[in-house]
Tab-separated table of C-alpha atoms and ligand atoms in Angstrom:
chain	number	residue	atom	x	y	z
A	13	MET	CA	-24.297	-2.581	-35.563
A	14	THR	CA	-21.772	-3.907	-38.083
A	15	ALA	CA	-21.561	-2.377	-41.622
A	16	THR	CA	-22.967	-3.943	-44.743
A	17	PRO	CA	-20.294	-4.923	-47.397
A	18	ILE	CA	-20.711	-3.869	-51.091
A	19	VAL	CA	-17.801	-5.911	-52.446
A	20	GLU	CA	-16.097	-9.080	-51.557
A	21	ILE	CA	-12.836	-10.760	-52.179
A	22	THR	CA	-13.765	-13.693	-54.460
A	23	SER	CA	-10.497	-15.450	-54.714
A	24	THR	CA	-6.687	-14.790	-54.309
A	25	GLY	CA	-3.555	-15.835	-55.906
A	26	ARG	CA	0.202	-15.441	-55.243
A	27	PHE	CA	3.594	-15.862	-57.019
A	28	LEU	CA	6.950	-16.002	-55.237
A	29	PRO	CA	10.388	-16.581	-56.969
A	30	SER	CA	11.728	-19.909	-56.220
A	31	ARG	CA	15.282	-18.743	-54.961
A	32	VAL	CA	15.453	-18.509	-51.391
A	33	MET	CA	18.037	-16.200	-49.761
A	34	THR	CA	18.728	-16.887	-46.152
A	35	ASN	CA	20.287	-14.651	-43.480
A	36	ASP	CA	23.444	-16.525	-43.780
A	37	ASP	CA	23.554	-15.850	-47.496
A	38	LEU	CA	23.241	-12.144	-46.779
A	39	ALA	CA	26.134	-12.264	-44.257
A	40	GLU	CA	28.340	-13.185	-47.179
A	41	ILE	CA	27.414	-9.999	-48.955
A	42	VAL	CA	27.203	-7.381	-46.071
A	43	GLU	CA	28.366	-7.169	-42.578
A	44	THR	CA	25.358	-8.663	-40.824
A	45	ASN	CA	24.456	-12.047	-39.114
A	46	ASP	CA	21.465	-14.228	-38.701
A	47	GLU	CA	21.164	-13.474	-35.016
A	48	TRP	CA	20.763	-9.713	-35.752
A	49	ILE	CA	18.412	-9.962	-38.430
A	50	ARG	CA	16.144	-12.585	-36.662
A	51	THR	CA	16.045	-10.746	-33.366
A	52	ARG	CA	15.500	-7.166	-34.864
A	53	THR	CA	13.109	-8.092	-37.592
A	54	GLY	CA	11.834	-11.706	-37.300
A	55	ILE	CA	13.070	-12.471	-40.813
A	56	ARG	CA	14.939	-15.782	-41.600
A	57	GLU	CA	14.795	-15.728	-45.392
A	58	ARG	CA	13.278	-14.077	-48.405
A	59	ARG	CA	12.696	-14.777	-52.044
A	60	VAL	CA	14.739	-13.082	-54.659
A	61	GLY	CA	14.021	-13.438	-58.361
A	62	PRO	CA	16.632	-13.071	-61.156
A	63	PRO	CA	17.403	-9.568	-62.183
A	64	ASP	CA	15.327	-9.907	-65.586
A	65	LEU	CA	12.232	-11.214	-63.919
A	66	LEU	CA	9.597	-8.559	-64.510
A	67	ALA	CA	7.242	-7.172	-61.900
A	68	ALA	CA	4.484	-7.351	-64.486
A	69	GLU	CA	5.181	-11.049	-65.199
A	70	MET	CA	5.126	-11.823	-61.421
A	71	GLY	CA	1.807	-9.983	-61.249
A	72	ARG	CA	0.386	-11.917	-64.205
A	73	ALA	CA	1.254	-15.198	-62.380
A	74	ALA	CA	-0.492	-14.204	-59.234
A	75	ALA	CA	-3.602	-12.716	-61.122
A	76	ALA	CA	-4.005	-15.775	-63.326
A	77	GLN	CA	-4.121	-17.939	-60.243
A	78	ALA	CA	-6.822	-15.628	-58.642
A	79	LEU	CA	-8.780	-15.693	-61.878
A	80	GLU	CA	-8.722	-19.582	-62.135
A	81	ARG	CA	-9.842	-20.057	-58.576
A	82	ALA	CA	-12.686	-17.698	-59.384
A	83	GLN	CA	-13.414	-19.727	-62.505
A	84	LEU	CA	-13.263	-16.611	-64.455
A	85	GLU	CA	-11.631	-15.790	-67.854
A	86	ALA	CA	-9.286	-12.816	-68.494
A	87	ALA	CA	-12.083	-11.337	-70.776
A	88	ASP	CA	-14.436	-11.121	-67.768
A	89	VAL	CA	-12.173	-8.580	-65.883
A	90	ASP	CA	-13.453	-4.909	-65.999
A	91	ILE	CA	-10.823	-3.217	-63.979
A	92	VAL	CA	-7.112	-4.044	-63.418
A	93	VAL	CA	-5.476	-2.159	-60.581
A	94	VAL	CA	-1.875	-2.763	-59.843
A	95	SER	CA	0.094	-1.688	-56.897
A	96	THR	CA	3.933	-1.516	-57.307
A	97	ALA	CA	6.870	0.207	-56.008
A	98	THR	CA	9.026	-1.388	-58.558
A	99	PRO	CA	7.442	-0.639	-61.936
A	100	ASP	CA	9.311	-2.337	-64.909
A	101	ARG	CA	9.388	1.068	-66.584
A	102	LEU	CA	8.143	4.606	-65.773
A	103	LEU	CA	5.576	4.853	-68.647
A	104	PRO	CA	3.073	3.329	-69.184
A	105	SER	CA	1.740	1.601	-66.007
A	106	THR	CA	2.721	-1.771	-64.942
A	107	ALA	CA	-1.167	-2.539	-64.837
A	108	CYS	CA	-1.276	-1.925	-68.630
A	109	ASP	CA	1.574	-4.630	-69.090
A	110	VAL	CA	-0.291	-7.045	-66.689
A	111	GLN	CA	-3.490	-6.292	-68.577
A	112	ALA	CA	-1.670	-7.204	-71.980
A	113	LEU	CA	-0.029	-10.327	-70.460
A	114	LEU	CA	-3.346	-11.795	-69.148
A	115	GLY	CA	-5.475	-10.658	-72.165
A	116	CYS	CA	-7.964	-8.749	-70.207
A	117	ASP	CA	-9.175	-7.069	-73.419
A	118	ASN	CA	-12.282	-5.486	-71.932
A	119	ALA	CA	-10.769	-3.912	-68.953
A	120	LEU	CA	-9.292	-0.504	-68.050
A	121	ALA	CA	-5.937	-0.681	-66.345
A	122	PHE	CA	-3.925	1.632	-63.962
A	123	ASP	CA	-1.406	1.628	-61.289
A	124	VAL	CA	-1.954	2.966	-57.758
A	125	SER	CA	1.301	4.191	-56.125
A	126	ALA	CA	1.071	4.106	-52.352
A	127	ALA	CA	4.240	1.914	-51.671
A	128	CYS	CA	3.582	-0.818	-48.993
A	129	SER	CA	0.006	0.385	-48.520
A	130	GLY	CA	-0.793	0.189	-52.238
A	131	TRP	CA	-2.684	-3.133	-52.178
A	132	LEU	CA	-5.153	-1.941	-49.563
A	133	TYR	CA	-5.487	1.546	-51.391
A	134	GLY	CA	-6.073	-0.422	-54.724
A	135	LEU	CA	-8.755	-2.481	-52.999
A	136	SER	CA	-10.468	0.700	-51.869
A	137	VAL	CA	-10.208	2.176	-55.485
A	138	ALA	CA	-11.777	-1.120	-56.794
A	139	GLU	CA	-14.554	-0.978	-54.176
A	140	GLY	CA	-15.373	2.488	-55.318
A	141	TYR	CA	-15.658	1.430	-59.024
A	142	LEU	CA	-17.765	-1.575	-58.251
A	143	ALA	CA	-19.884	0.350	-55.862
A	144	ALA	CA	-20.602	3.060	-58.551
A	145	GLY	CA	-21.597	0.287	-60.847
A	146	ARG	CA	-18.773	0.740	-63.253
A	147	GLY	CA	-18.077	-3.161	-63.703
A	148	ASP	CA	-18.526	-6.305	-61.938
A	149	THR	CA	-15.154	-7.768	-61.702
A	150	ALA	CA	-11.908	-6.264	-60.508
A	151	LEU	CA	-8.386	-7.639	-60.193
A	152	VAL	CA	-6.204	-5.954	-57.677
A	153	VAL	CA	-2.690	-7.025	-58.024
A	154	ALA	CA	0.455	-6.162	-55.912
A	155	THR	CA	3.748	-6.987	-57.538
A	156	GLU	CA	6.959	-6.143	-56.057
A	157	LYS	CA	10.566	-6.729	-57.248
A	158	MET	CA	12.350	-5.203	-54.318
A	159	SER	CA	15.672	-6.915	-55.181
A	160	ASN	CA	16.079	-4.625	-58.137
A	161	ILE	CA	15.823	-1.459	-56.122
A	162	LEU	CA	17.735	-2.421	-53.099
A	163	ASP	CA	21.291	-1.252	-52.344
A	164	TRP	CA	22.967	-4.491	-51.675
A	165	THR	CA	25.822	-2.732	-49.999
A	166	ASP	CA	23.513	-1.074	-47.255
A	167	ARG	CA	22.894	-3.650	-44.482
A	168	ALA	CA	20.315	-1.466	-42.902
A	169	THR	CA	17.897	-2.078	-45.809
A	170	CYS	CA	18.960	-4.961	-47.868
A	171	VAL	CA	18.224	-7.546	-45.236
A	172	LEU	CA	14.615	-6.397	-44.993
A	173	PHE	CA	12.968	-6.826	-48.250
A	174	GLY	CA	11.931	-9.651	-50.619
A	175	ASP	CA	10.180	-10.248	-53.889
A	176	GLY	CA	6.629	-11.498	-54.338
A	177	SER	CA	3.182	-10.955	-55.972
A	178	GLY	CA	-0.242	-11.273	-54.550
A	179	ALA	CA	-3.702	-10.867	-56.404
A	180	ALA	CA	-7.384	-10.846	-55.660
A	181	VAL	CA	-10.528	-11.001	-57.746
A	182	VAL	CA	-12.992	-8.475	-56.227
A	183	ARG	CA	-16.685	-8.602	-57.116
A	184	PRO	CA	-20.001	-7.223	-55.758
A	185	SER	CA	-21.094	-8.720	-52.555
A	186	ASP	CA	-24.449	-10.197	-51.737
A	187	GLY	CA	-24.173	-8.324	-48.392
A	188	SER	CA	-23.221	-11.296	-46.305
A	189	ARG	CA	-19.474	-11.177	-46.785
A	190	GLY	CA	-16.830	-8.557	-47.891
A	191	ILE	CA	-15.286	-5.184	-47.030
A	192	LEU	CA	-16.976	-3.759	-43.906
A	193	SER	CA	-14.631	-0.792	-43.341
A	194	SER	CA	-11.559	1.023	-44.742
A	195	TYR	CA	-9.410	3.799	-43.488
A	196	HIS	CA	-6.463	5.398	-45.296
A	197	ARG	CA	-4.264	8.285	-44.729
A	198	SER	CA	-1.037	9.928	-46.055
A	199	ASP	CA	1.643	12.389	-44.891
A	200	GLY	CA	3.758	13.679	-47.799
A	201	THR	CA	5.797	15.764	-45.386
A	202	LEU	CA	7.692	12.774	-44.340
A	203	ALA	CA	8.363	11.430	-47.804
A	204	GLU	CA	12.124	11.559	-47.238
A	205	LEU	CA	12.018	8.903	-44.532
A	206	LEU	CA	11.696	6.184	-47.352
A	207	TYR	CA	12.258	6.938	-50.995
A	208	ARG	CA	14.297	6.821	-54.169
A	209	ARG	CA	16.029	9.918	-54.952
A	210	ALA	CA	16.613	9.618	-58.697
A	211	GLY	CA	15.121	8.093	-61.724
A	212	GLY	CA	12.276	10.709	-62.131
A	213	VAL	CA	11.973	14.158	-63.323
A	214	ARG	CA	13.729	15.695	-60.365
A	215	MET	CA	16.898	13.762	-60.761
A	216	PRO	CA	16.861	11.891	-64.248
A	217	MET	CA	18.833	8.624	-64.643
A	218	SER	CA	22.559	9.045	-65.645
A	219	GLU	CA	25.552	7.128	-65.341
A	220	ALA	CA	26.706	9.063	-62.274
A	221	VAL	CA	23.205	8.405	-60.633
A	222	VAL	CA	23.610	4.682	-61.045
A	223	GLU	CA	27.203	4.653	-60.003
A	224	GLN	CA	26.322	6.391	-56.661
A	225	GLY	CA	23.286	4.313	-56.233
A	226	GLU	CA	21.108	7.395	-56.044
A	227	HIS	CA	18.340	5.271	-57.961
A	228	LEU	CA	18.125	2.740	-54.945
A	229	MET	CA	15.824	2.844	-51.984
A	230	LYS	CA	16.893	4.869	-48.757
A	231	MET	CA	15.192	4.456	-45.624
A	232	SER	CA	15.529	6.039	-42.013
A	233	GLY	CA	14.669	2.812	-40.360
A	234	ARG	CA	14.108	4.093	-36.771
A	235	GLU	CA	11.926	6.855	-37.824
A	236	ILE	CA	9.932	4.619	-40.010
A	237	PHE	CA	9.640	2.201	-37.204
A	238	LYS	CA	8.082	4.689	-34.857
A	239	ASN	CA	5.722	6.076	-37.372
A	240	ALA	CA	4.593	2.708	-38.545
A	241	VAL	CA	3.429	1.568	-35.018
A	242	ARG	CA	1.618	4.821	-34.258
A	243	SER	CA	-0.027	4.832	-37.759
A	244	MET	CA	-1.287	1.422	-37.855
A	245	ALA	CA	-2.573	1.508	-34.309
A	246	GLU	CA	-4.577	4.592	-35.361
A	247	ALA	CA	-5.644	2.977	-38.561
A	248	CYS	CA	-6.918	-0.189	-36.739
A	249	GLU	CA	-8.785	1.863	-34.358
A	250	HIS	CA	-10.729	3.740	-37.006
A	251	ALA	CA	-11.337	0.804	-39.244
A	252	LEU	CA	-12.673	-1.244	-36.209
A	253	ALA	CA	-14.948	1.645	-35.146
A	254	GLU	CA	-16.320	2.000	-38.667
A	255	ALA	CA	-16.944	-1.841	-38.887
A	256	GLY	CA	-18.796	-1.661	-35.459
A	257	LEU	CA	-16.460	-4.189	-34.078
A	258	THR	CA	-13.910	-4.423	-31.238
A	259	GLY	CA	-10.385	-6.217	-31.227
A	260	ASP	CA	-12.091	-9.057	-29.317
A	261	GLU	CA	-14.437	-9.804	-32.340
A	262	ILE	CA	-11.496	-10.113	-34.787
A	263	ASP	CA	-10.699	-13.664	-35.703
A	264	LEU	CA	-7.604	-12.971	-37.597
A	265	MET	CA	-5.244	-10.014	-38.012
A	266	ILE	CA	-3.330	-9.808	-41.353
A	267	PRO	CA	-0.845	-6.819	-40.746
A	268	HIS	CA	1.800	-5.711	-43.287
A	269	GLN	CA	4.801	-7.796	-42.778
A	270	ALA	CA	7.757	-5.361	-42.285
A	271	ASN	CA	9.088	-6.366	-39.005
A	272	ILE	CA	7.776	-8.879	-36.354
A	273	ARG	CA	8.284	-6.041	-33.530
A	274	ILE	CA	5.982	-3.688	-35.529
A	275	ILE	CA	3.436	-6.536	-35.961
A	276	GLU	CA	3.506	-7.320	-32.284
A	277	ALA	CA	3.000	-3.619	-31.159
A	278	THR	CA	0.376	-3.164	-33.614
A	279	ALA	CA	-1.612	-6.245	-32.548
A	280	LYS	CA	-1.194	-5.291	-28.911
A	281	TYR	CA	-2.624	-1.808	-29.618
A	282	ALA	CA	-5.476	-3.380	-31.575
A	283	GLY	CA	-6.190	-5.855	-28.694
A	284	ILE	CA	-5.422	-8.933	-30.573
A	285	PRO	CA	-3.307	-11.733	-29.229
A	286	MET	CA	-0.440	-12.992	-31.423
A	287	ASP	CA	-2.076	-16.326	-31.826
A	288	ARG	CA	-4.738	-14.570	-33.902
A	289	VAL	CA	-2.149	-12.613	-36.118
A	290	PHE	CA	-0.892	-14.076	-39.403
A	291	VAL	CA	2.806	-13.972	-39.714
A	292	ASN	CA	5.040	-14.923	-42.746
A	293	VAL	CA	7.657	-12.214	-42.488
A	294	ASP	CA	10.059	-14.827	-41.344
A	295	ARG	CA	9.746	-16.644	-44.732
A	296	TYR	CA	9.478	-13.593	-47.051
A	297	GLY	CA	10.682	-10.542	-45.395
A	298	ASN	CA	8.875	-7.283	-46.606
A	299	MET	CA	7.366	-7.613	-49.921
A	300	SER	CA	6.016	-3.942	-49.853
A	301	SER	CA	2.423	-3.924	-51.137
A	302	ALA	CA	2.540	-7.767	-51.950
A	303	SER	CA	2.823	-8.702	-48.301
A	304	ILE	CA	-0.893	-8.552	-47.337
A	305	PRO	CA	-2.267	-10.298	-50.416
A	306	VAL	CA	0.362	-13.095	-50.127
A	307	ALA	CA	-0.458	-13.510	-46.449
A	308	LEU	CA	-4.260	-13.559	-47.196
A	309	ASP	CA	-3.711	-16.168	-49.862
A	310	GLU	CA	-1.630	-18.476	-47.559
A	311	ALA	CA	-4.150	-18.105	-44.740
A	312	LEU	CA	-6.984	-19.049	-47.083
A	313	GLU	CA	-5.021	-21.979	-48.348
A	314	GLN	CA	-4.064	-23.138	-44.782
A	315	GLY	CA	-7.725	-23.074	-43.897
A	316	ILE	CA	-7.059	-20.468	-41.259
A	317	VAL	CA	-9.722	-18.105	-42.746
A	318	GLU	CA	-13.192	-19.700	-42.587
A	319	PRO	CA	-16.414	-18.329	-43.795
A	320	GLY	CA	-18.049	-15.734	-41.466
A	321	MET	CA	-14.771	-14.640	-39.831
A	322	HIS	CA	-13.817	-11.095	-39.186
A	323	VAL	CA	-10.295	-10.127	-40.531
A	324	LEU	CA	-8.552	-7.034	-39.682
A	325	THR	CA	-5.655	-5.745	-41.883
A	326	ALA	CA	-3.322	-2.883	-41.400
A	327	THR	CA	-0.686	-1.379	-43.479
A	328	PHE	CA	2.168	1.237	-43.447
A	329	GLY	CA	4.613	2.475	-46.084
A	330	ALA	CA	6.581	5.225	-47.928
A	331	GLY	CA	4.659	8.453	-48.557
A	332	LEU	CA	4.043	8.146	-45.801
A	333	THR	CA	0.907	6.187	-46.445
A	334	TRP	CA	-0.972	3.830	-43.988
A	335	GLY	CA	-4.359	2.158	-43.627
A	336	ALA	CA	-6.587	-0.519	-42.211
A	337	MET	CA	-9.586	-2.590	-43.386
A	338	VAL	CA	-12.026	-5.030	-41.807
A	339	TRP	CA	-13.379	-7.727	-43.988
A	340	ARG	CA	-16.049	-10.570	-43.233
A	341	THR	CA	-14.973	-13.651	-45.096
B	2	UT7	O1	7.234	-1.301	-44.880
B	2	UT7	C1	7.739	-0.155	-44.283
B	2	UT7	C2	9.303	-0.113	-44.512
B	2	UT7	N1	10.209	-0.315	-43.668
B	2	UT7	C3	10.076	-0.685	-42.253
B	2	UT7	O2	8.993	-0.954	-41.795
B	2	UT7	C4	11.275	-0.754	-41.455
B	2	UT7	C5	11.033	-0.063	-40.090
B	2	UT7	N2	12.298	-0.147	-39.389
B	2	UT7	C6	12.784	-1.298	-38.741
B	2	UT7	O3	12.318	-2.328	-38.971
B	2	UT7	C7	13.906	-1.031	-37.824
B	2	UT7	O4	14.348	0.202	-37.512
B	2	UT7	C8	15.279	-1.834	-38.432
B	2	UT7	C9	15.139	-3.302	-38.496
B	2	UT7	C10	15.461	-1.281	-39.876
B	2	UT7	C11	16.468	-1.517	-37.717
B	2	UT7	O5	16.168	-1.952	-36.273
B	2	UT7	P1	16.670	-1.087	-35.031
B	2	UT7	O6	16.499	-1.778	-33.852
B	2	UT7	O7	15.932	0.254	-35.245
B	2	UT7	O8	18.211	-0.850	-35.271
B	2	UT7	P2	19.016	0.574	-35.422
B	2	UT7	O9	18.714	1.092	-36.904
B	2	UT7	O10	18.840	1.464	-34.326
B	2	UT7	O11	20.576	-0.010	-35.463
B	2	UT7	C12	21.155	-0.632	-34.457
B	2	UT7	C13	22.460	-0.919	-34.630
B	2	UT7	C14	23.394	0.015	-35.492
B	2	UT7	O12	24.648	-0.140	-34.987
B	2	UT7	P3	25.153	1.013	-33.729
B	2	UT7	O13	25.063	2.398	-34.440
B	2	UT7	O14	24.354	0.702	-32.619
B	2	UT7	O15	26.574	0.467	-33.565
B	2	UT7	C15	23.351	-0.399	-36.833
B	2	UT7	O16	24.429	0.020	-37.572
B	2	UT7	O17	22.379	-2.078	-35.592
B	2	UT7	C16	23.277	-1.959	-36.771
B	2	UT7	N3	22.549	-2.585	-37.876
B	2	UT7	C17	23.053	-3.861	-38.144
B	2	UT7	N4	23.790	-4.790	-37.718
B	2	UT7	C18	23.867	-6.002	-38.266
B	2	UT7	C19	21.776	-2.020	-38.751
B	2	UT7	N5	21.465	-3.002	-39.700
B	2	UT7	C20	22.275	-4.154	-39.392
B	2	UT7	C21	22.363	-5.430	-39.860
B	2	UT7	N6	23.177	-6.252	-39.335
B	2	UT7	N7	21.765	-5.843	-40.992
C-alpha cells in the first residue's frame, strides 16, 4: 500500500545567472581540458554569476517565480526555509535576507545547513511545520553562489560546480499528490572530506587565511564519489520501501546533479533505466542544494512530469549528508 501525502509541491521556480562558462573557458584558467571534464563528470558548461551577485538575490528571484506560478502573494507565506552552502554573510540567516527582499512579512525564516542535501532537508522541515498545523504555505529555497567559494586554481574542484537557485511553494495536500516518503541521514565523522576550513570561529578570517585560500572549498573527490554512490543507493532503497513502491513504479528520477557517473550508478542500484532519469549536470554542473529544485522546475516546464507520476529524488553532500524522497505529482 502506498503512503498518503500530507503536503505537496504546489509550484516551482528557478534562477540561473546568464553567463555560461564552458569547459574550454576553464582550460584557459587551469590545466584541464573539455575531454577530461566531459568523460569524468558529464559536465559541458556551468553558469557563473558576477562576484557581487548575492545568494539572497538569486534565491529571491527563484522564489518570486514560484510564488507567481502558485498565484500567491509574499504576504501569504508562513515559513521561509533557505538552504545554502554559500551564505552572503554568517549572521543573520540568508533566509531572513530572502524574506526581506520578497516582503514575506507574516513569515518565520531560517536557514537549513546540509550542503547539497539542504533542499531536501528543508522540504522535510517544511513538511513537519505544515503537518503540525503551523502554517499553510512554505517557501523552500535553495540558493548557491558556488563560484565565490571555489578555489579557481584547483582543477579538481573548480570544474565541477556552478551557480543557481531553485524554489518551491509547499502547501497541505488533499491526499492525492505530494510527498510519499523521505529518508535522511548524516555522518559527521566524515566532515573533512568536503569542507571549508576557515571563516568560522575555529579559524576566523584573516589576511593570511584569504591569501592561502583556507576559506575556500576543499574536497577529497574519490572518497566523496564512493560515499555518494553507496549513500544514495541506500537512501533510495529506504524511500522506495517507505512509499510502498519499487523502482519499476518510478516514472522519473531526479537525482542530485554532481557527476553523471554517480547519477548512472545510483539509478542502476534503484532499478531505474537512464531514460527515466532527469539530467542537467551537462549544462549546469553541480549547483549543490539548488541542483534538485532547478531540475524539478525544468522537468515540469518541459512537460516531463505529469499529474499522477511517481518521482524519486536522491541527494548527497558535505557533512556528510544524504537522503531521498518519493513524491506523487
Ligand atoms: O555534491 C557532492 C560533491 N562532490 C561530488 O560529488 C564529487 C565526487 N567526485 C567526483 O565526481 C570525482 O571523484 C572527480 C570528478 C572529482 C574526479 O574524478 P576521478 O575519476 O575520481 O579522478 P581522480 O581524482 O582519480 O583523478 C584522476 C586524474 C589525476 O591525475 P593522476 O594522479 O592520475 O595523474 C588528477 O590529477 O585526473 C587528474 N585530474 C584532472 N585532469 C584534468 C583531476 N582533475 C582534473 C581536471 N582536468 N579538472
